[in-house]
Structures are given as structure tokens and as C-alpha cells.
């Protein structure tokens, strides 16, 4: 299947997609320190996927997209979020036991490894949002082709 | 601490953004409006950076970077649609 974007767009996309992905990972992992967080970072990384879909066409996307893997990743994101919420169930639901008496993620406030379960929850939400948005975009792009 | 000169620069950028918005409103054809929106995106990024400098907050620059990257994707999507859609 021929993609109809020109050479300039494809080359720019090759340079820009890693940049957007790394910046989205930065937004997700620094969600407890800077603006942004799980949803914003996940939507930014999904923007890289949408750029791939636009620049290289649907045929290239279908070769690299596996529905089962993305579905499993989305479920895994939700399960990790729920598992972090259940971690301090001895006190209360959503009790931040990693911050109060945890083995890790209990550093000085303002550093990267602080704030208890918040970085892990941000990673889980980012993974879930990224997988969900990419699945939705590919499903919409494939809609007319489902008849044949 | 608020630096006023960055606010004046942001006001000038805002005047330019209103001129680009006039092209979006009154553009006779669709590509005119797309070029107007693209100009507006760039001017908004410049305004975000200037306001981040005016309020003396480094972390506001992050939002400007995200907006610059994603507005490119949006313009590309409209261009691809006008070119004949996703094939």
C-alpha cells in the first residue's frame, strides 16, 4: 500500500517521532515535579504514533501494530494503577505506604525518586492512555477497510 | 518577580495573533484558513515562551515544547486530508 506523503515529511517524521516519544516519557516520569503527568504524557506519546500513521500511511502502521499487544498493555496499565492503590490496604485504600514506610520512592521531596506511588501510577496511566489512544486511532483509520 | 518588558513583547505577539485570526475568519478558501491556523500556532508558542519568561517560571517552557510538537502533527493531519485522505 502506497503512502502518499512526500520525502520531506517522511524524513522529518523519522527525526521527530523519537523526539516526541522521549519528551512524552519525560513528561510522564516527571509527573510529580513538573506540569503534566500520566494523561498528558501518554497523549503526547500517542501524538508520535499518530504522526507515524500520518507520515507513513496505514499499510506501514498495520505491519507494526498488533491489536493483542496493545490491548494487553492497556489492561496492564489499569492493573498496575489498581495494584498501587491496594498496596497500603492495611491502613486504607489509596494509602501511600511507599512514601510513609517504603523501601524505595521515599527520597527528599522534589527529587525524582520521591512521592511514593505517584511515579508508578503516572507510568501506569501513561501506558494506558498511550495504548488506548493508539488503538482507537488505528481502529478509526481501519474502519472503511473492515468491509472487505 | 515579574519582568514587564516580556509582557510588552507578549502583547505585540498577541496583536500578530489577532491578525492571523482575521485570516482564519475571513479566508476565502480552506488552505488560507489552514495557513492562518499554522501561523497562529507558531505565535502562540512564542507567546507561551515570553509569558514563561515574564512570570519567571522555567517549567512553563515544557508546555510550549509540547504545543509546538503537537501543532505540527495537527497541521500535517489537515494537509493530508486536503491532499486526499489516508490511503
Coordinates of N, CA and C in Angstrom, one line a residue:
Chain A
X1 N 0.9 -1.2 0.0 CA 0.0 0.0 0.0 C 0.9 1.2 0.0
X2 N 0.6 2.1 -0.9 CA 1.5 3.3 -1.1 C 1.1 4.4 -0.2
X3 N 2.0 4.9 0.5 CA 1.7 6.1 1.3 C 2.0 7.4 0.5
X4 N 1.2 8.4 0.6 CA 1.2 9.5 -0.3 C 1.9 10.7 0.3
X5 N 2.6 10.6 1.4 CA 3.3 11.8 1.9 C 4.7 11.8 1.2
X6 N 5.2 13.0 1.1 CA 6.5 13.1 0.3 C 7.7 12.8 1.2
X7 N 8.8 12.9 0.5 CA 10.1 12.5 1.2 C 10.4 13.4 2.4
X8 N 10.1 14.7 2.2 CA 10.4 15.6 3.3 C 9.7 15.3 4.6
X9 N 8.4 15.0 4.4 CA 7.5 14.6 5.6 C 8.0 13.4 6.2
X10 N 8.4 12.4 5.4 CA 8.9 11.1 6.0 C 10.2 11.3 6.7
X11 N 11.1 12.0 6.2 CA 12.4 12.3 6.8 C 12.2 13.1 8.1
X12 N 11.3 14.1 8.0 CA 11.1 14.9 9.2 C 10.4 14.0 10.3
X13 N 9.5 13.1 9.9 CA 8.9 12.2 10.9 C 9.9 11.3 11.5
X14 N 10.9 10.8 10.7 CA 11.9 9.9 11.3 C 12.7 10.7 12.4
X15 N 12.9 12.0 12.2 CA 13.6 12.7 13.2 C 12.7 13.2 14.4
X16 N 11.4 13.4 14.1 CA 10.6 14.0 15.1 C 9.9 12.9 16.0
X17 N 9.7 11.7 15.5 CA 9.0 10.7 16.3 C 9.8 10.3 17.6
X18 N 11.1 10.1 17.5 CA 11.8 9.8 18.8 C 11.8 11.0 19.7
X19 N 11.9 12.2 19.1 CA 11.9 13.4 20.0 C 10.6 13.5 20.8
X20 N 9.4 13.3 20.1 CA 8.1 13.4 20.8 C 8.0 12.3 21.8
X21 N 8.5 11.1 21.4 CA 8.4 10.0 22.4 C 9.3 10.2 23.6
X22 N 10.5 10.7 23.4 CA 11.3 11.0 24.6 C 10.8 12.1 25.5
X23 N 10.2 13.1 24.8 CA 9.6 14.2 25.6 C 8.4 13.8 26.3
X24 N 7.6 12.9 25.7 CA 6.4 12.3 26.4 C 6.8 11.5 27.6
X25 N 7.9 10.7 27.4 CA 8.4 9.9 28.5 C 8.9 10.8 29.7
X26 N 9.5 11.9 29.3 CA 9.9 12.9 30.3 C 8.8 13.5 31.1
X27 N 7.7 13.8 30.3 CA 6.5 14.4 31.0 C 5.9 13.3 31.9
X28 N 5.8 12.1 31.5 CA 5.2 11.0 32.3 C 6.1 10.8 33.6
X29 N 7.4 10.7 33.4 CA 8.2 10.3 34.6 C 8.4 11.4 35.5
X30 N 8.3 12.7 35.1 CA 8.4 13.8 36.0 C 7.0 14.4 36.3
X31 N 6.0 13.5 36.3 CA 4.6 14.0 36.6 C 4.4 14.6 37.9
X32 N 5.2 14.2 38.9 CA 5.0 14.7 40.3 C 5.9 15.9 40.6
X33 N 6.7 16.4 39.5 CA 7.6 17.5 39.7 C 7.2 18.7 38.8
X34 N 6.9 18.4 37.6 CA 6.6 19.4 36.6 C 5.2 19.3 36.1
X35 N 4.7 20.3 35.4 CA 3.3 20.2 34.8 C 3.2 19.0 33.9
X36 N 2.0 18.5 33.8 CA 1.8 17.2 33.1 C 1.6 16.1 34.0
X37 N 1.8 14.9 33.5 CA 1.6 13.7 34.3 C 1.2 12.5 33.4
X38 N 0.5 11.6 33.9 CA 0.2 10.4 33.1 C -0.6 10.7 31.8
X39 N -1.7 11.4 32.0 CA -2.6 11.6 30.8 C -1.9 12.4 29.8
X40 N -1.3 13.5 30.2 CA -0.7 14.4 29.2 C 0.5 13.8 28.5
X41 N 1.3 13.1 29.3 CA 2.5 12.4 28.6 C 2.0 11.3 27.7
X42 N 1.0 10.5 28.2 CA 0.5 9.5 27.3 C -0.1 10.0 26.0
X43 N -0.8 11.1 26.1 CA -1.4 11.7 24.9 C -0.2 12.3 24.0
X44 N 0.9 12.8 24.6 CA 2.0 13.2 23.8 C 2.6 12.1 23.0
X45 N 2.8 10.9 23.7 CA 3.4 9.8 23.0 C 2.5 9.3 22.0
X46 N 1.2 9.3 22.3 CA 0.2 8.9 21.2 C 0.3 9.8 20.0
X47 N 0.6 11.1 20.3 CA 0.8 12.0 19.1 C 2.0 11.6 18.2
X48 N 3.0 10.9 18.8 CA 4.1 10.4 18.0 C 3.5 9.2 17.1
X49 N 2.7 8.4 17.7 CA 2.1 7.3 16.9 C 1.2 7.8 15.8
X50 N 0.4 8.9 16.1 CA -0.4 9.5 15.1 C 0.4 10.1 14.0
X51 N 1.6 10.7 14.3 CA 2.5 11.2 13.3 C 3.0 10.1 12.4
X52 N 3.3 8.9 13.1 CA 3.7 7.8 12.3 C 2.7 7.3 11.3
X53 N 1.4 7.3 11.8 CA 0.3 6.9 11.0 C 0.1 7.8 9.8
X54 N 0.2 9.1 10.1 CA 0.0 10.1 9.0 C 1.1 10.1 8.0
X55 N 2.4 10.0 8.5 CA 3.5 10.2 7.6 C 3.8 8.9 6.8
X56 N 3.6 7.8 7.4 CA 4.0 6.5 6.6 C 2.8 5.8 6.1
X57 N 1.6 6.2 6.4 CA 0.4 5.6 5.8 C -0.1 4.4 6.7
X58 N -1.3 3.9 6.3 CA -1.9 2.9 7.1 C -1.3 1.5 6.9
X59 N -0.8 1.3 5.7 CA -0.2 0.0 5.4 C 1.0 -0.3 6.3
X60 N 1.9 0.7 6.4 CA 3.1 0.6 7.3 C 2.6 0.4 8.8
X61 N 1.6 1.1 9.2 CA 1.1 1.0 10.5 C 0.6 -0.4 10.8
X62 N -0.1 -1.0 9.9 CA -0.7 -2.3 10.1 C 0.3 -3.3 10.3
X63 N 1.5 -3.1 9.6 CA 2.6 -4.2 9.8 C 3.1 -4.1 11.2
X64 N 3.1 -2.9 11.8 CA 3.8 -2.8 13.1 C 2.9 -2.7 14.3
X65 N 1.6 -2.8 14.0 CA 0.6 -2.7 15.1 C 0.0 -4.1 15.3
X66 N 0.0 -4.5 16.6 CA -0.6 -5.8 17.0 C -1.7 -5.5 18.0
X67 N -2.9 -5.8 17.6 CA -4.1 -5.5 18.5 C -4.0 -6.1 19.9
X68 N -3.5 -7.4 19.9 CA -3.5 -8.1 21.2 C -2.5 -7.5 22.1
X69 N -1.3 -7.1 21.6 CA -0.3 -6.5 22.5 C -0.8 -5.2 23.1
X70 N -1.4 -4.3 22.3 CA -1.9 -3.0 22.8 C -3.0 -3.2 23.7
X71 N -3.9 -4.2 23.5 CA -5.0 -4.4 24.4 C -4.5 -4.9 25.7
X72 N -3.4 -5.8 25.7 CA -2.9 -6.3 26.9 C -2.1 -5.2 27.7
X73 N -1.5 -4.3 27.0 CA -0.8 -3.2 27.6 C -1.8 -2.2 28.3
X74 N -2.9 -2.0 27.7 CA -3.9 -1.1 28.3 C -4.4 -1.8 29.6
X75 N -4.7 -3.1 29.5 CA -5.2 -3.7 30.7 C -4.1 -3.7 31.8
X76 N -2.8 -3.9 31.4 CA -1.7 -3.9 32.4 C -1.6 -2.5 33.1
X77 N -1.8 -1.5 32.3 CA -1.8 -0.1 33.0 C -2.8 0.0 34.0
X78 N -4.0 -0.4 33.7 CA -5.1 -0.3 34.7 C -4.8 -1.2 36.0
X79 N -4.3 -2.4 35.7 CA -4.0 -3.3 36.8 C -2.9 -2.8 37.7
X80 N -1.8 -2.1 37.1 CA -0.7 -1.6 37.9 C -1.3 -0.4 38.8
X81 N -2.1 0.4 38.2 CA -2.7 1.5 39.0 C -3.5 0.9 40.2
X82 N -4.3 -0.1 39.9 CA -5.1 -0.7 41.0 C -4.2 -1.3 42.0
X83 N -3.2 -2.0 41.6 CA -2.3 -2.7 42.5 C -1.6 -1.7 43.4
X84 N -1.1 -0.5 42.8 CA -0.5 0.5 43.7 C -1.5 1.1 44.7
X85 N -2.8 1.2 44.3 CA -3.8 1.7 45.2 C -4.1 0.7 46.3
X86 N -3.9 -0.6 46.0 CA -4.2 -1.6 47.0 C -3.0 -1.9 47.9
X87 N -1.9 -1.2 47.6 CA -0.6 -1.6 48.3 C -0.7 -1.3 49.8
X88 N -1.4 -0.2 50.2 CA -1.5 0.2 51.6 C -2.8 -0.2 52.2
X89 N -3.4 -1.3 51.8 CA -4.7 -1.6 52.2 C -4.9 -1.9 53.6
X90 N -3.7 -2.2 54.3 CA -3.8 -2.4 55.7 C -4.2 -1.2 56.5
X91 N -4.0 0.0 55.9 CA -4.5 1.3 56.6 C -5.8 1.7 55.9
X92 N -5.7 2.0 54.6 CA -6.8 2.5 53.9 C -6.6 2.3 52.4
X93 N -7.6 2.3 51.6 CA -7.5 2.3 50.1 C -6.8 3.6 49.7
X94 N -5.9 3.5 48.8 CA -5.1 4.6 48.3 C -4.2 5.2 49.4
X95 N -3.8 4.4 50.4 CA -2.9 4.9 51.4 C -1.5 4.7 50.8
X96 N -0.7 5.9 50.9 CA 0.6 5.9 50.2 C 1.7 5.3 51.1
X97 N 1.7 3.9 51.2 CA 2.6 3.3 52.1 C 4.0 3.3 51.6
X98 N 4.2 3.5 50.3 CA 5.6 3.6 49.8 C 6.3 4.8 50.3
X99 N 5.5 5.9 50.5 CA 6.0 7.2 51.0 C 6.2 7.1 52.5
X100 N 5.3 6.5 53.2 CA 5.4 6.6 54.7 C 6.5 5.6 55.2
X101 N 6.5 4.4 54.7 CA 7.4 3.4 55.2 C 7.8 2.4 54.1
X102 N 8.2 3.0 53.0 CA 8.5 2.1 51.8 C 10.0 1.9 51.7
X103 N 10.4 0.8 50.9 CA 11.8 0.5 50.7 C 12.4 1.5 49.7
X104 N 11.6 2.0 48.8 CA 12.1 2.9 47.8 C 11.0 4.0 47.5
X105 N 11.4 4.9 46.6 CA 10.5 6.1 46.3 C 10.1 6.9 47.5
X106 N 11.0 7.0 48.5 CA 10.8 7.8 49.6 C 11.9 8.8 49.8
X107 N 12.4 9.4 48.7 CA 13.5 10.3 48.8 C 13.1 11.7 49.3
X108 N 14.1 12.6 49.2 CA 13.8 14.0 49.5 C 12.7 14.6 48.6
X109 N 11.7 15.3 49.1 CA 10.7 15.8 48.2 C 11.3 16.8 47.2
X110 N 10.9 16.7 45.9 CA 11.5 17.5 44.9 C 12.5 16.7 44.0
X111 N 12.9 15.5 44.5 CA 13.8 14.7 43.7 C 12.9 13.7 42.9
X112 N 13.6 13.0 42.0 CA 12.8 12.1 41.1 C 12.2 10.9 41.8
X113 N 13.0 10.3 42.7 CA 12.6 9.1 43.4 C 11.9 9.5 44.7
X114 N 10.9 10.3 44.6 CA 10.1 10.7 45.8 C 8.7 10.4 45.6
X115 N 7.8 10.9 46.5 CA 6.3 10.9 46.3 C 5.7 9.5 46.2
X116 N 6.4 8.5 46.8 CA 5.7 7.2 47.0 C 5.2 6.6 45.7
X117 N 4.0 6.2 45.6 CA 3.5 5.5 44.5 C 3.1 6.4 43.3
X118 N 3.3 7.7 43.4 CA 2.8 8.6 42.3 C 3.6 8.4 41.0
X119 N 4.9 8.2 41.0 CA 5.6 8.0 39.7 C 5.1 6.7 39.1
X120 N 4.9 5.6 39.9 CA 4.4 4.3 39.3 C 3.0 4.5 38.7
X121 N 2.2 5.2 39.5 CA 0.8 5.5 38.9 C 0.8 6.3 37.7
X122 N 1.7 7.3 37.6 CA 1.9 8.1 36.4 C 2.3 7.2 35.2
X123 N 3.3 6.3 35.5 CA 3.7 5.4 34.4 C 2.5 4.5 33.9
X124 N 1.7 4.0 34.9 CA 0.6 3.2 34.5 C -0.4 3.9 33.7
X125 N -0.8 5.1 34.2 CA -1.8 5.9 33.4 C -1.2 6.3 32.1
X126 N 0.1 6.7 32.0 CA 0.6 7.0 30.7 C 0.6 5.8 29.7
X127 N 0.9 4.6 30.2 CA 0.9 3.4 29.4 C -0.5 3.1 28.9
X128 N -1.5 3.3 29.8 CA -2.9 3.0 29.5 C -3.4 4.0 28.4
X129 N -3.1 5.3 28.6 CA -3.6 6.3 27.7 C -3.0 6.2 26.3
X130 N -1.7 5.9 26.3 CA -1.0 5.7 25.0 C -1.6 4.5 24.3
X131 N -1.7 3.4 25.0 CA -2.2 2.2 24.3 C -3.6 2.4 23.8
X132 N -4.4 3.0 24.6 CA -5.8 3.2 24.3 C -6.0 4.2 23.1
X133 N -5.2 5.3 23.1 CA -5.4 6.3 22.0 C -4.9 5.7 20.7
X134 N -3.7 4.9 20.8 CA -3.2 4.3 19.5 C -4.2 3.3 19.0
X135 N -4.8 2.5 19.9 CA -5.8 1.5 19.4 C -7.0 2.2 18.8
X136 N -7.4 3.3 19.4 CA -8.6 4.0 18.9 C -8.3 4.6 17.5
X137 N -7.1 5.2 17.4 CA -6.7 5.8 16.1 C -6.6 4.8 15.0
X138 N -6.0 3.6 15.3 CA -5.8 2.6 14.3 C -7.2 2.0 13.9
X139 N -8.1 1.9 14.9 CA -9.4 1.3 14.6 C -10.2 2.3 13.7
X140 N -10.0 3.6 14.0 CA -10.7 4.6 13.1 C -10.1 4.6 11.7
X141 N -8.8 4.5 11.6 CA -8.1 4.5 10.3 C -8.5 3.3 9.5
X142 N -8.8 2.2 10.2 CA -9.1 0.9 9.5 C -10.5 0.7 9.3
X143 N -11.4 1.7 9.6 CA -12.8 1.5 9.6 C -13.4 1.1 8.3
X144 N -13.0 1.8 7.2 CA -13.6 1.5 5.9 C -13.1 0.2 5.4
X145 N -11.9 -0.2 5.8 CA -11.3 -1.4 5.3 C -11.9 -2.7 5.9
X146 N -12.7 -2.5 6.9 CA -13.3 -3.7 7.6 C -14.3 -4.4 6.8
X147 N -14.9 -3.7 5.7 CA -15.9 -4.3 4.9 C -15.4 -5.5 4.1
X148 N -14.1 -5.3 3.6 CA -13.6 -6.3 2.7 C -13.0 -7.4 3.5
Chain B
X1 N 8.7 37.7 40.9 CA 9.2 38.8 40.2 C 8.7 38.8 38.8
X2 N 8.1 39.9 38.3 CA 7.6 39.9 37.0 C 8.3 41.0 36.2
X3 N 8.8 40.6 35.0 CA 9.6 41.5 34.2 C 8.6 42.1 33.2
X4 N 8.4 43.4 33.1 CA 7.4 44.0 32.3 C 7.7 43.9 30.8
X5 N 9.0 44.0 30.4 CA 9.3 44.0 29.0 C 8.9 42.8 28.3
X6 N 8.9 41.6 29.0 CA 8.4 40.4 28.4 C 6.9 40.5 28.1
X7 N 6.2 41.2 29.0 CA 4.7 41.4 28.8 C 4.5 42.2 27.6
X8 N 5.3 43.3 27.4 CA 5.1 44.1 26.2 C 5.3 43.3 24.9
X9 N 6.4 42.5 24.9 CA 6.6 41.6 23.8 C 5.5 40.6 23.6
X10 N 4.9 40.1 24.7 CA 3.8 39.2 24.5 C 2.5 39.9 24.0
X11 N 2.4 41.2 24.3 CA 1.2 41.9 23.8 C 1.4 42.1 22.3
X12 N 2.7 42.4 21.8 CA 2.9 42.5 20.4 C 2.6 41.2 19.7
X13 N 3.1 40.1 20.3 CA 2.8 38.8 19.6 C 1.3 38.6 19.6
X14 N 0.6 39.0 20.6 CA -0.9 38.8 20.6 C -1.6 39.6 19.5
X15 N -1.1 40.8 19.2 CA -1.6 41.6 18.1 C -1.4 40.9 16.8
X16 N -0.2 40.3 16.6 CA 0.0 39.5 15.4 C -0.9 38.3 15.4
X17 N -1.2 37.7 16.5 CA -2.1 36.5 16.6 C -3.5 36.9 16.2
X18 N -3.9 38.1 16.6 CA -5.3 38.6 16.2 C -5.3 38.8 14.6
X19 N -4.2 39.3 14.1 CA -4.2 39.5 12.6 C -4.3 38.1 11.9
X20 N -3.6 37.1 12.5 CA -3.7 35.8 11.9 C -5.1 35.2 12.0
X21 N -5.7 35.6 13.1 CA -7.1 35.1 13.4 C -8.1 35.7 12.4
X22 N -7.8 36.9 11.9 CA -8.7 37.6 10.9 C -8.6 36.7 9.6
X23 N -7.4 36.2 9.3 CA -7.3 35.4 8.1 C -8.1 34.1 8.3
X24 N -8.1 33.6 9.5 CA -8.9 32.3 9.8 C -10.3 32.6 9.6
X25 N -10.8 33.8 10.1 CA -12.2 34.1 10.0 C -12.6 34.4 8.5
X26 N -11.9 35.3 7.8 CA -12.3 35.8 6.5 C -11.7 35.1 5.3
X27 N -10.8 34.0 5.6 CA -10.1 33.4 4.5 C -11.1 32.8 3.5
X28 N -11.0 33.2 2.2 CA -11.9 32.7 1.2 C -11.9 31.2 1.0
X29 N -10.7 30.6 1.1 CA -10.6 29.2 0.8 C -10.0 28.5 2.0
X30 N -10.1 27.1 2.0 CA -9.7 26.3 3.1 C -8.2 26.4 3.4
X31 N -7.3 26.3 2.3 CA -5.9 26.4 2.6 C -5.5 27.8 3.2
X32 N -6.2 28.9 3.0 CA -6.0 30.1 3.6 C -6.2 30.0 5.1
X33 N -7.2 29.3 5.5 CA -7.5 29.2 6.9 C -6.5 28.3 7.6
X34 N -6.0 27.2 6.9 CA -5.0 26.3 7.4 C -3.7 27.1 7.7
X35 N -3.3 27.9 6.7 CA -2.1 28.7 6.9 C -2.3 29.7 8.1
X36 N -3.5 30.2 8.2 CA -3.8 31.1 9.3 C -3.6 30.4 10.7
X37 N -4.2 29.2 10.7 CA -4.1 28.4 12.0 C -2.6 28.0 12.3
X38 N -1.9 27.7 11.2 CA -0.4 27.4 11.4 C 0.4 28.6 12.0
X39 N 0.1 29.7 11.4 CA 0.7 30.9 11.9 C 0.4 31.2 13.3
X40 N -0.9 31.0 13.6 CA -1.4 31.2 15.0 C -0.7 30.3 16.0
X41 N -0.5 29.0 15.6 CA 0.2 28.0 16.4 C 1.6 28.6 16.8
X42 N 2.3 29.0 15.7 CA 3.7 29.5 16.0 C 3.7 30.7 16.9
X43 N 2.7 31.6 16.7 CA 2.7 32.8 17.5 C 2.3 32.5 18.9
X44 N 1.5 31.5 19.1 CA 1.1 31.0 20.5 C 2.3 30.4 21.2
X45 N 3.1 29.7 20.5 CA 4.3 29.1 21.1 C 5.2 30.3 21.5
X46 N 5.4 31.3 20.7 CA 6.2 32.4 21.0 C 5.6 33.1 22.3
X47 N 4.3 33.3 22.3 CA 3.7 33.9 23.5 C 3.8 33.1 24.7
X48 N 3.8 31.8 24.6 CA 4.0 30.9 25.8 C 5.4 31.1 26.4
X49 N 6.4 31.1 25.5 CA 7.8 31.3 25.9 C 8.0 32.6 26.6
X50 N 7.4 33.7 26.0 CA 7.5 35.0 26.5 C 6.8 35.1 27.9
X51 N 5.6 34.5 28.0 CA 5.0 34.6 29.3 C 5.7 33.8 30.4
X52 N 6.3 32.6 29.9 CA 7.1 31.9 30.9 C 8.3 32.7 31.4
X53 N 8.9 33.5 30.5 CA 10.0 34.4 30.9 C 9.4 35.5 31.8
X54 N 8.2 36.0 31.5 CA 7.6 37.1 32.2 C 7.3 36.7 33.7
X55 N 6.8 35.5 33.8 CA 6.4 35.0 35.2 C 7.6 34.4 35.9
X56 N 8.8 34.3 35.2 CA 10.0 33.7 35.7 C 9.8 32.3 36.2
X57 N 9.1 31.5 35.4 CA 8.9 30.0 35.6 C 9.5 29.2 34.5
X58 N 10.5 28.4 34.8 CA 11.2 27.6 33.7 C 10.3 26.5 33.2
X59 N 9.4 26.0 34.1 CA 8.6 24.8 33.7 C 7.5 25.1 32.7
X60 N 7.2 26.4 32.5 CA 6.2 26.8 31.5 C 6.7 26.5 30.1
X61 N 8.1 26.4 30.0 CA 8.6 26.2 28.6 C 8.2 24.8 28.1
X62 N 8.1 23.8 29.1 CA 7.7 22.4 28.7 C 6.4 22.4 27.9
X63 N 5.4 23.2 28.3 CA 4.1 23.2 27.7 C 4.3 23.8 26.2
X64 N 5.2 24.8 26.1 CA 5.4 25.4 24.8 C 6.0 24.3 23.8
X65 N 7.0 23.5 24.4 CA 7.6 22.5 23.5 C 6.5 21.4 23.1
X66 N 5.7 21.0 24.0 CA 4.7 20.0 23.7 C 3.7 20.6 22.7
X67 N 3.3 21.9 22.8 CA 2.4 22.5 21.9 C 3.0 22.6 20.5
X68 N 4.3 23.0 20.5 CA 5.0 23.1 19.1 C 5.0 21.8 18.4
X69 N 5.3 20.7 19.2 CA 5.4 19.4 18.5 C 4.0 18.9 18.0
X70 N 3.0 19.1 18.9 CA 1.7 18.6 18.5 C 0.9 19.4 17.5
X71 N 1.2 20.7 17.4 CA 0.6 21.6 16.4 C 1.1 21.2 15.0
X72 N 2.4 20.7 15.0 CA 2.9 20.2 13.7 C 2.1 19.0 13.2
X73 N 1.8 18.1 14.2 CA 1.0 16.9 13.8 C -0.4 17.3 13.3
X74 N -1.0 18.3 14.0 CA -2.3 18.7 13.6 C -2.3 19.3 12.2
X75 N -1.4 20.2 11.9 CA -1.3 20.8 10.6 C -1.1 19.7 9.5
X76 N -0.2 18.7 9.9 CA 0.1 17.7 8.9 C -1.2 16.8 8.7
X77 N -2.0 16.6 9.7 CA -3.2 15.8 9.5 C -4.2 16.6 8.6
X78 N -4.3 17.9 8.8 CA -5.2 18.7 7.9 C -4.7 18.6 6.5
X79 N -3.4 18.8 6.3 CA -2.8 18.8 5.0 C -3.0 17.4 4.3
X80 N -2.9 16.3 5.1 CA -3.1 15.0 4.5 C -4.6 14.8 4.1
X81 N -5.5 15.4 4.9 CA -6.9 15.3 4.5 C -7.2 16.1 3.2
X82 N -6.6 17.3 3.1 CA -6.8 18.1 1.9 C -6.2 17.4 0.7
X83 N -5.1 16.6 0.9 CA -4.4 16.0 -0.2 C -5.2 14.8 -0.7
X84 N -6.1 14.3 0.0 CA -6.9 13.1 -0.5 C -7.1 12.1 0.6
X85 N -6.8 12.3 1.8 CA -7.1 11.4 2.9 C -6.1 10.3 3.1
X86 N -6.3 9.5 4.1 CA -5.4 8.4 4.4 C -5.7 7.2 3.5
X87 N -4.6 6.9 2.7 CA -4.8 5.8 1.8 C -4.0 4.6 2.2

